[in-house]
XYZ file of C-alpha atoms in Angstrom:
127
model
C -17.439 -11.370 -10.394
C -14.042 -10.360 -11.715
C -11.600 -12.988 -12.895
C -7.880 -12.344 -12.796
C -5.200 -14.129 -14.803
C -1.771 -14.986 -13.471
C 1.403 -13.778 -15.122
C 2.721 -15.918 -17.945
C 4.295 -19.104 -16.631
C 2.768 -18.733 -13.154
C -0.100 -20.665 -11.624
C -2.528 -19.677 -8.884
C -1.941 -22.853 -6.855
C 1.805 -22.102 -6.839
C 1.328 -18.488 -5.754
C -1.257 -19.330 -3.068
C -0.941 -22.987 -2.074
C -3.479 -22.644 0.774
C -6.242 -20.394 -0.564
C -8.470 -20.832 2.500
C -5.791 -19.744 5.003
C -4.696 -16.829 2.815
C -8.263 -15.554 2.359
C -8.902 -15.770 6.113
C -5.649 -13.939 6.840
C -6.578 -11.015 4.577
C -10.340 -10.751 5.052
C -11.622 -12.767 8.026
C -13.298 -16.101 8.740
C -14.945 -18.011 5.908
C -18.672 -18.471 6.498
C -19.533 -20.698 3.536
C -19.022 -21.446 -0.138
C -20.730 -20.367 -3.324
C -20.702 -22.073 -6.721
C -19.420 -20.057 -9.690
C -18.843 -21.636 -13.116
C -18.575 -25.086 -11.542
C -16.028 -24.034 -8.878
C -16.683 -23.585 -5.168
C -15.526 -20.167 -3.989
C -15.131 -19.044 -0.390
C -17.632 -16.601 1.105
C -16.670 -14.223 3.895
C -20.083 -13.147 5.204
C -18.748 -10.823 7.900
C -15.327 -9.512 6.820
C -12.955 -8.084 9.436
C -12.933 -4.694 7.713
C -16.269 -2.842 8.171
C -16.048 -1.363 4.659
C -16.788 -4.794 3.181
C -20.268 -6.286 3.471
C -19.367 -9.606 1.893
C -16.522 -11.107 -0.133
C -16.553 -14.071 -2.511
C -13.123 -15.360 -3.580
C -11.409 -18.486 -4.867
C -9.939 -20.380 -7.784
C -12.111 -20.640 -10.886
C -11.075 -23.831 -12.636
C -11.150 -24.272 -16.406
C -10.408 -27.578 -18.094
C -7.444 -27.284 -20.413
C -6.613 -23.765 -19.196
C -4.944 -22.177 -16.191
C -7.151 -21.443 -13.198
C -8.129 -17.829 -12.656
C -8.738 -15.973 -9.431
C -12.416 -15.109 -9.034
C -13.179 -12.215 -6.680
C -16.281 -10.235 -5.839
C -16.079 -7.507 -3.200
C -19.386 -6.178 -1.893
C -18.667 -2.858 -0.218
C -20.912 -0.717 1.931
C -22.090 2.660 0.683
C -19.528 5.248 1.875
C -22.351 7.565 2.983
C -23.428 4.891 5.516
C -19.987 4.651 7.120
C -19.179 6.333 10.430
C -15.928 8.262 11.023
C -14.090 5.208 12.412
C -15.259 3.068 9.521
C -14.126 5.676 6.992
C -10.613 5.348 8.401
C -10.831 1.623 7.637
C -11.454 2.415 3.946
C -7.734 2.889 3.302
C -7.020 -0.442 4.968
C -9.708 -2.082 2.802
C -8.095 -0.817 -0.392
C -4.676 -1.962 0.828
C -5.980 -5.418 1.743
C -7.592 -5.846 -1.691
C -4.507 -4.697 -3.574
C -2.064 -6.724 -1.461
C -4.152 -9.879 -1.818
C -4.499 -9.452 -5.590
C -0.776 -8.724 -5.937
C 0.117 -11.848 -3.942
C -2.293 -13.999 -5.958
C -1.605 -12.689 -9.462
C 1.860 -11.083 -9.194
C 0.339 -8.099 -11.016
C 0.033 -4.646 -9.546
C -3.148 -2.562 -9.841
C -2.044 -0.907 -13.099
C -1.262 -4.174 -14.896
C -4.514 -5.735 -13.636
C -6.473 -2.779 -15.049
C -4.621 -3.001 -18.361
C -5.305 -6.743 -18.555
C -9.027 -6.250 -17.830
C -9.202 -3.529 -20.505
C -7.611 -5.850 -23.061
C -10.047 -8.659 -22.249
C -13.000 -6.280 -22.710
C -11.572 -5.029 -26.007
C -11.140 -8.633 -27.193
C -14.794 -9.509 -26.503
C -16.931 -9.676 -29.635
C -19.625 -7.055 -30.097
C -22.895 -8.131 -28.464
C -25.862 -8.790 -30.755
C -28.529 -6.163 -30.242
């Protein structure tokens, strides 16, 4: 599960006031929920795009901190995709990036940079 921060001064609930409707618009009907760190996230068991097997997405709430967007995309193996489904791969990438941009106001490059910084800030694991 990846967690994405909003830009400074922005909040997820302001950017996406109706998470359920937005998720359904981008990825398809919600088939259930899944608990993650005490928050219920939406599960799309049969996404509209055939490249995705399953998607888990929603607001991860932290007490005393801003909510983060939690997202987990389960994608099919590209070698299993037929020619028509391979054409949908570009649409899948666009849908992911457009959704994340709408939710976080960060483009792909700034999201990558932010994730790199959070990994660099993590303490060394004890071995």
